[in-house]
Every structure is written in structure tokens, then in C-alpha cells.
């Protein structure tokens, strides 16, 4: 090749390489390299509690039951009090010994009737009456029996005369008789129920 041609080739190649740029790639930092800061990863430790077996309580001594009060047996009913002198009166009950006079036991008879009505409402029809507290008597025999018993509880001597009258006394000086039931089976009370006074008593 001629010298002039060689020189031209060299100059052309030199111009060619002079217009090119060299690209240099920066090396990436190695995050785990020696110069990198240490990354601390927290370590979470979970504590698992070990269950403690339940302890059964030691049974205490069985309490001895306290004995309750011994029930008192039903006592025998005490007989109703009576007057200290209930001996038979010895009177005949005839017209020569019995007559109407001032009453002595009307209040006691009234109280006895009221007691029987209060304690035995089933024996009466309180919605059917002839007068004040003069109720219809549904059980006439029991009515007489209970009024006589109430008088004895008050301390009087009392007897029933053929379930028509009730005789009452405290001693053998005299006795009074009362008719406490009308013919239509209503309570008969008050002064109208008084019948007679017998001296001496016929019972």
C-alpha cells in the first residue's frame, strides 16, 4: 500500500474512535457487602404457658346434721271449763217453779251465738236473714250443740232441752231457758229468745 494511503487510513480510524463515548457501568453496591450497614431482624419468641392441672379440693368432713325439734304430739283436748256447781237442780220445771222475770244470762247467750257464727260460717246462710244477724241456720242440731259448748267454755252449766231450748245456770239457785231458733230455722236472738226462769233449776 502506498504510504499516503496508510496515513489516510490511520487518520480515518483515529477520527472514528475519537467520536465514540465509553460507557462505564458503575458497580452496584452489595447490600450485604462488607461496607453495608447490618440489618437487624427482630426475633419474636412466643412463650407458650404450660397448663397447670387443676387440683381437686380435699373434701372436708361431712357436717353432722343438727337434729330438728321433736314434734310435740297432739295434746288431748282439754275439756271446756264449767261452773263449779253443775249438780242437778232438782226442780220439776213446772209452772209453779218457772216464770218469766228479769233476765240474767242474755249477754252470755248472745256472745255464744256470735262465737258459733264466727267459727262456723258454713253452718249459716249469711245472705238470707230475717233480722240483724238473724241468719238462716243450715245445720240446726249442730247449731244447738255448739252454742251449748260455747256457754260451757265461758264457765256456765248448759244443757239442751229436746233441741228446742237451751238451759243455762251457774249454780242451783235458778236457771234460765232460751229458744235460739225460729220455726223456720233462723237464728233467734235478743230478749225475744228468753223463755223462762226456773227456781230451782230443772237440770
mmCIF file of C-alpha atoms in Angstrom:
data_model
loop_
_atom_site.group_PDB
_atom_site.id
_atom_site.type_symbol
_atom_site.label_atom_id
_atom_site.label_comp_id
_atom_site.label_asym_id
_atom_site.label_seq_id
_atom_site.Cartn_x
_atom_site.Cartn_y
_atom_site.Cartn_z
ATOM 1 C CA UNK A 1 0.000 0.000 0.000
ATOM 2 C CA UNK A 2 1.261 3.429 -0.708
ATOM 3 C CA UNK A 3 2.403 5.459 2.221
ATOM 4 C CA UNK A 4 -0.158 8.157 1.569
ATOM 5 C CA UNK A 5 -2.989 5.626 1.682
ATOM 6 C CA UNK A 6 -1.796 4.202 5.024
ATOM 7 C CA UNK A 7 -1.664 7.610 6.543
ATOM 8 C CA UNK A 8 -5.200 8.352 5.405
ATOM 9 C CA UNK A 9 -6.449 5.050 6.883
ATOM 10 C CA UNK A 10 -4.824 5.772 10.202
ATOM 11 C CA UNK A 11 -6.309 9.248 10.344
ATOM 12 C CA UNK A 12 -9.789 7.944 9.489
ATOM 13 C CA UNK A 13 -9.720 5.267 12.167
ATOM 14 C CA UNK A 14 -8.442 7.743 14.687
ATOM 15 C CA UNK A 15 -11.320 10.128 13.933
ATOM 16 C CA UNK A 16 -13.749 7.257 14.192
ATOM 17 C CA UNK A 17 -12.641 6.232 17.677
ATOM 18 C CA UNK A 18 -12.434 9.867 18.817
ATOM 19 C CA UNK A 19 -16.265 10.377 18.249
ATOM 20 C CA UNK A 20 -17.240 7.357 20.335
ATOM 21 C CA UNK A 21 -18.009 7.611 24.094
ATOM 22 C CA UNK A 22 -17.024 4.997 26.556
ATOM 23 C CA UNK A 23 -19.899 3.956 28.798
ATOM 24 C CA UNK A 24 -18.720 2.669 32.077
ATOM 25 C CA UNK A 25 -21.258 0.846 34.374
ATOM 26 C CA UNK A 26 -20.863 1.671 37.993
ATOM 27 C CA UNK A 27 -20.791 -1.461 40.045
ATOM 28 C CA UNK A 28 -23.833 -1.838 42.241
ATOM 29 C CA UNK A 29 -23.390 -1.668 45.923
ATOM 30 C CA UNK A 30 -23.607 -5.038 47.511
ATOM 31 C CA UNK A 31 -26.138 -4.616 50.314
ATOM 32 C CA UNK A 32 -24.560 -7.476 52.072
ATOM 33 C CA UNK A 33 -21.059 -6.471 51.370
ATOM 34 C CA UNK A 34 -18.548 -5.594 53.992
ATOM 35 C CA UNK A 35 -19.306 -1.889 53.938
ATOM 36 C CA UNK A 36 -23.105 -2.224 54.203
ATOM 37 C CA UNK A 37 -24.907 -1.435 57.430
ATOM 38 C CA UNK A 38 -26.218 -4.513 59.322
ATOM 39 C CA UNK A 39 -29.960 -5.083 59.139
ATOM 40 C CA UNK A 40 -31.343 -6.239 62.453
ATOM 41 C CA UNK A 41 -34.340 -8.577 62.135
ATOM 42 C CA UNK A 42 -36.259 -8.771 65.396
ATOM 43 C CA UNK A 43 -36.770 -12.305 66.609
ATOM 44 C CA UNK A 44 -40.193 -12.805 68.188
ATOM 45 C CA UNK A 45 -40.236 -15.531 70.792
ATOM 46 C CA UNK A 46 -43.687 -16.678 71.802
ATOM 47 C CA UNK A 47 -43.880 -18.166 75.242
ATOM 48 C CA UNK A 48 -46.418 -20.984 75.480
ATOM 49 C CA UNK A 49 -47.735 -21.355 79.001
ATOM 50 C CA UNK A 50 -47.847 -24.913 80.169
ATOM 51 C CA UNK A 51 -51.303 -25.569 81.658
ATOM 52 C CA UNK A 52 -51.246 -26.385 85.334
ATOM 53 C CA UNK A 53 -53.529 -29.305 86.117
ATOM 54 C CA UNK A 54 -56.455 -28.358 88.378
ATOM 55 C CA UNK A 55 -56.094 -29.524 91.907
ATOM 56 C CA UNK A 56 -59.261 -31.077 93.295
ATOM 57 C CA UNK A 57 -60.039 -29.686 96.747
ATOM 58 C CA UNK A 58 -59.717 -32.121 99.525
ATOM 59 C CA UNK A 59 -63.257 -32.911 100.720
ATOM 60 C CA UNK A 60 -63.846 -31.685 104.213
ATOM 61 C CA UNK A 61 -65.587 -33.680 106.872
ATOM 62 C CA UNK A 62 -69.305 -34.265 106.278
ATOM 63 C CA UNK A 63 -71.209 -31.951 108.671
ATOM 64 C CA UNK A 64 -73.355 -33.735 111.152
ATOM 65 C CA UNK A 65 -76.976 -32.608 110.653
ATOM 66 C CA UNK A 66 -78.415 -30.801 113.610
ATOM 67 C CA UNK A 67 -81.435 -32.729 114.816
ATOM 68 C CA UNK A 68 -84.621 -30.713 114.497
ATOM 69 C CA UNK A 69 -87.067 -30.297 117.302
ATOM 70 C CA UNK A 70 -89.067 -33.369 118.035
ATOM 71 C CA UNK A 71 -92.681 -32.693 117.073
ATOM 72 C CA UNK A 72 -94.928 -32.488 120.039
ATOM 73 C CA UNK A 73 -97.748 -34.991 119.757
ATOM 74 C CA UNK A 74 -101.201 -33.526 119.582
ATOM 75 C CA UNK A 75 -102.330 -32.936 123.086
ATOM 76 C CA UNK A 76 -105.620 -34.326 124.247
ATOM 77 C CA UNK A 77 -108.165 -31.514 124.098
ATOM 78 C CA UNK A 78 -108.806 -30.025 127.494
ATOM 79 C CA UNK A 79 -112.449 -30.304 128.462
ATOM 80 C CA UNK A 80 -114.142 -26.905 128.441
ATOM 81 C CA UNK A 81 -114.338 -25.256 131.859
ATOM 82 C CA UNK A 82 -117.653 -25.457 133.628
ATOM 83 C CA UNK A 83 -119.123 -23.784 136.640
ATOM 84 C CA UNK A 84 -118.020 -25.166 139.984
ATOM 85 C CA UNK A 85 -121.594 -26.241 140.763
ATOM 86 C CA UNK A 86 -123.342 -28.143 137.976
ATOM 87 C CA UNK A 87 -125.144 -30.670 140.079
ATOM 88 C CA UNK A 88 -128.734 -31.457 139.050
ATOM 89 C CA UNK A 89 -131.060 -28.735 140.269
ATOM 90 C CA UNK A 90 -133.892 -30.994 141.383
ATOM 91 C CA UNK A 91 -136.644 -28.714 140.083
ATOM 92 C CA UNK A 92 -139.569 -30.096 138.152
ATOM 93 C CA UNK A 93 -139.751 -27.365 135.551
ATOM 94 C CA UNK A 94 -143.459 -26.982 136.316
ATOM 95 C CA UNK A 95 -145.384 -23.734 136.171
ATOM 96 C CA UNK A 96 -145.166 -23.409 139.931
ATOM 97 C CA UNK A 97 -141.375 -23.184 139.706
ATOM 98 C CA UNK A 98 -140.834 -21.426 136.359
ATOM 99 C CA UNK A 99 -141.925 -17.967 135.260
ATOM 100 C CA UNK A 100 -140.704 -15.037 133.224
ATOM 101 C CA UNK A 101 -138.700 -12.482 135.160
ATOM 102 C CA UNK A 102 -135.676 -10.274 134.677
ATOM 103 C CA UNK A 103 -133.017 -11.945 132.504
ATOM 104 C CA UNK A 104 -129.506 -12.611 133.812
ATOM 105 C CA UNK A 105 -127.743 -14.564 131.043
ATOM 106 C CA UNK A 106 -128.913 -12.841 127.840
ATOM 107 C CA UNK A 107 -125.477 -11.303 127.168
ATOM 108 C CA UNK A 108 -123.774 -14.680 127.633
ATOM 109 C CA UNK A 109 -126.229 -16.368 125.247
ATOM 110 C CA UNK A 110 -125.728 -13.632 122.628
ATOM 111 C CA UNK A 111 -121.932 -13.930 122.881
ATOM 112 C CA UNK A 112 -122.129 -17.713 122.471
ATOM 113 C CA UNK A 113 -124.253 -17.390 119.327
ATOM 114 C CA UNK A 114 -121.865 -14.801 117.831
ATOM 115 C CA UNK A 115 -118.901 -17.084 118.543
ATOM 116 C CA UNK A 116 -120.540 -20.030 116.809
ATOM 117 C CA UNK A 117 -121.389 -17.943 113.738
ATOM 118 C CA UNK A 118 -117.822 -16.587 113.509
ATOM 119 C CA UNK A 119 -116.187 -20.002 113.914
ATOM 120 C CA UNK A 120 -118.619 -21.992 111.744
ATOM 121 C CA UNK A 121 -119.712 -19.845 108.769
ATOM 122 C CA UNK A 122 -120.524 -22.977 106.754
ATOM 123 C CA UNK A 123 -123.466 -23.638 109.097
ATOM 124 C CA UNK A 124 -125.263 -20.445 108.076
ATOM 125 C CA UNK A 125 -126.510 -18.617 105.015
ATOM 126 C CA UNK A 126 -125.485 -15.056 105.849
ATOM 127 C CA UNK A 127 -127.176 -13.770 102.709
ATOM 128 C CA UNK A 128 -130.535 -14.980 103.993
ATOM 129 C CA UNK A 129 -131.615 -13.368 107.248
ATOM 130 C CA UNK A 130 -134.813 -12.271 108.985
ATOM 131 C CA UNK A 131 -133.231 -9.555 111.103
ATOM 132 C CA UNK A 132 -129.836 -8.191 112.120
ATOM 133 C CA UNK A 133 -127.552 -11.247 112.409
ATOM 134 C CA UNK A 134 -130.628 -13.489 112.287
ATOM 135 C CA UNK A 135 -129.128 -15.747 109.624
ATOM 136 C CA UNK A 136 -130.624 -18.869 108.121
ATOM 137 C CA UNK A 137 -129.346 -21.909 110.054
ATOM 138 C CA UNK A 138 -128.383 -24.763 107.731
ATOM 139 C CA UNK A 139 -127.500 -27.263 110.489
ATOM 140 C CA UNK A 140 -129.929 -26.769 113.395
ATOM 141 C CA UNK A 141 -128.718 -29.697 115.525
ATOM 142 C CA UNK A 142 -125.047 -28.737 115.257
ATOM 143 C CA UNK A 143 -126.026 -25.125 115.940
ATOM 144 C CA UNK A 144 -127.597 -26.032 119.313
ATOM 145 C CA UNK A 145 -124.681 -28.290 120.223
ATOM 146 C CA UNK A 146 -122.065 -25.636 119.511
ATOM 147 C CA UNK A 147 -123.899 -22.840 121.327
ATOM 148 C CA UNK A 148 -124.191 -25.043 124.437
ATOM 149 C CA UNK A 149 -120.473 -25.923 124.147
ATOM 150 C CA UNK A 150 -119.556 -22.222 123.849
ATOM 151 C CA UNK A 151 -121.512 -21.470 127.041
ATOM 152 C CA UNK A 152 -119.621 -24.222 128.852
ATOM 153 C CA UNK A 153 -116.333 -22.750 127.670
ATOM 154 C CA UNK A 154 -117.414 -19.482 129.304
ATOM 155 C CA UNK A 155 -117.830 -21.279 132.597
ATOM 156 C CA UNK A 156 -121.619 -21.817 132.637
ATOM 157 C CA UNK A 157 -123.623 -25.005 133.025
ATOM 158 C CA UNK A 158 -125.663 -25.509 129.843
ATOM 159 C CA UNK A 159 -127.997 -28.192 128.594
ATOM 160 C CA UNK A 160 -130.180 -28.726 125.504
ATOM 161 C CA UNK A 161 -133.871 -29.457 126.040
ATOM 162 C CA UNK A 162 -135.088 -31.577 123.114
ATOM 163 C CA UNK A 163 -133.244 -29.297 120.656
ATOM 164 C CA UNK A 164 -135.844 -26.614 121.255
ATOM 165 C CA UNK A 165 -134.405 -24.648 124.166
ATOM 166 C CA UNK A 166 -131.055 -24.227 125.893
ATOM 167 C CA UNK A 167 -130.941 -24.047 129.676
ATOM 168 C CA UNK A 168 -128.164 -22.055 131.363
ATOM 169 C CA UNK A 169 -127.193 -21.668 135.015
ATOM 170 C CA UNK A 170 -124.217 -21.046 137.303
ATOM 171 C CA UNK A 171 -125.456 -22.843 140.367
ATOM 172 C CA UNK A 172 -128.679 -24.381 141.668
ATOM 173 C CA UNK A 173 -130.310 -21.144 142.729
ATOM 174 C CA UNK A 174 -132.005 -20.668 139.334
ATOM 175 C CA UNK A 175 -131.703 -21.409 135.594
ATOM 176 C CA UNK A 176 -132.884 -19.609 132.504
ATOM 177 C CA UNK A 177 -134.162 -21.121 129.244
ATOM 178 C CA UNK A 178 -133.701 -19.627 125.754
ATOM 179 C CA UNK A 179 -135.200 -20.564 122.388
ATOM 180 C CA UNK A 180 -132.420 -19.650 119.919
ATOM 181 C CA UNK A 181 -134.011 -20.939 116.674
ATOM 182 C CA UNK A 182 -137.237 -19.895 114.985
ATOM 183 C CA UNK A 183 -139.667 -22.401 113.498
ATOM 184 C CA UNK A 184 -138.332 -21.541 110.018
ATOM 185 C CA UNK A 185 -134.725 -22.177 111.129
ATOM 186 C CA UNK A 186 -133.439 -18.629 111.546
ATOM 187 C CA UNK A 187 -131.310 -17.503 114.499
ATOM 188 C CA UNK A 188 -133.465 -16.133 117.261
ATOM 189 C CA UNK A 189 -131.569 -13.741 119.480
ATOM 190 C CA UNK A 190 -132.233 -10.877 121.859
ATOM 191 C CA UNK A 191 -134.839 -10.525 124.560
ATOM 192 C CA UNK A 192 -137.422 -12.372 122.466
ATOM 193 C CA UNK A 193 -135.413 -15.592 122.757
ATOM 194 C CA UNK A 194 -135.710 -15.636 126.551
ATOM 195 C CA UNK A 195 -138.418 -18.060 127.697
ATOM 196 C CA UNK A 196 -138.454 -18.547 131.441
ATOM 197 C CA UNK A 197 -136.593 -18.668 134.744
ATOM 198 C CA UNK A 198 -136.920 -21.755 136.923
ATOM 199 C CA UNK A 199 -136.284 -21.821 140.679
ATOM 200 C CA UNK A 200 -134.823 -24.299 141.443
ATOM 201 C CA UNK A 201 -133.359 -25.325 138.109
ATOM 202 C CA UNK A 202 -134.889 -28.343 136.398
ATOM 203 C CA UNK A 203 -131.443 -29.614 135.354
#
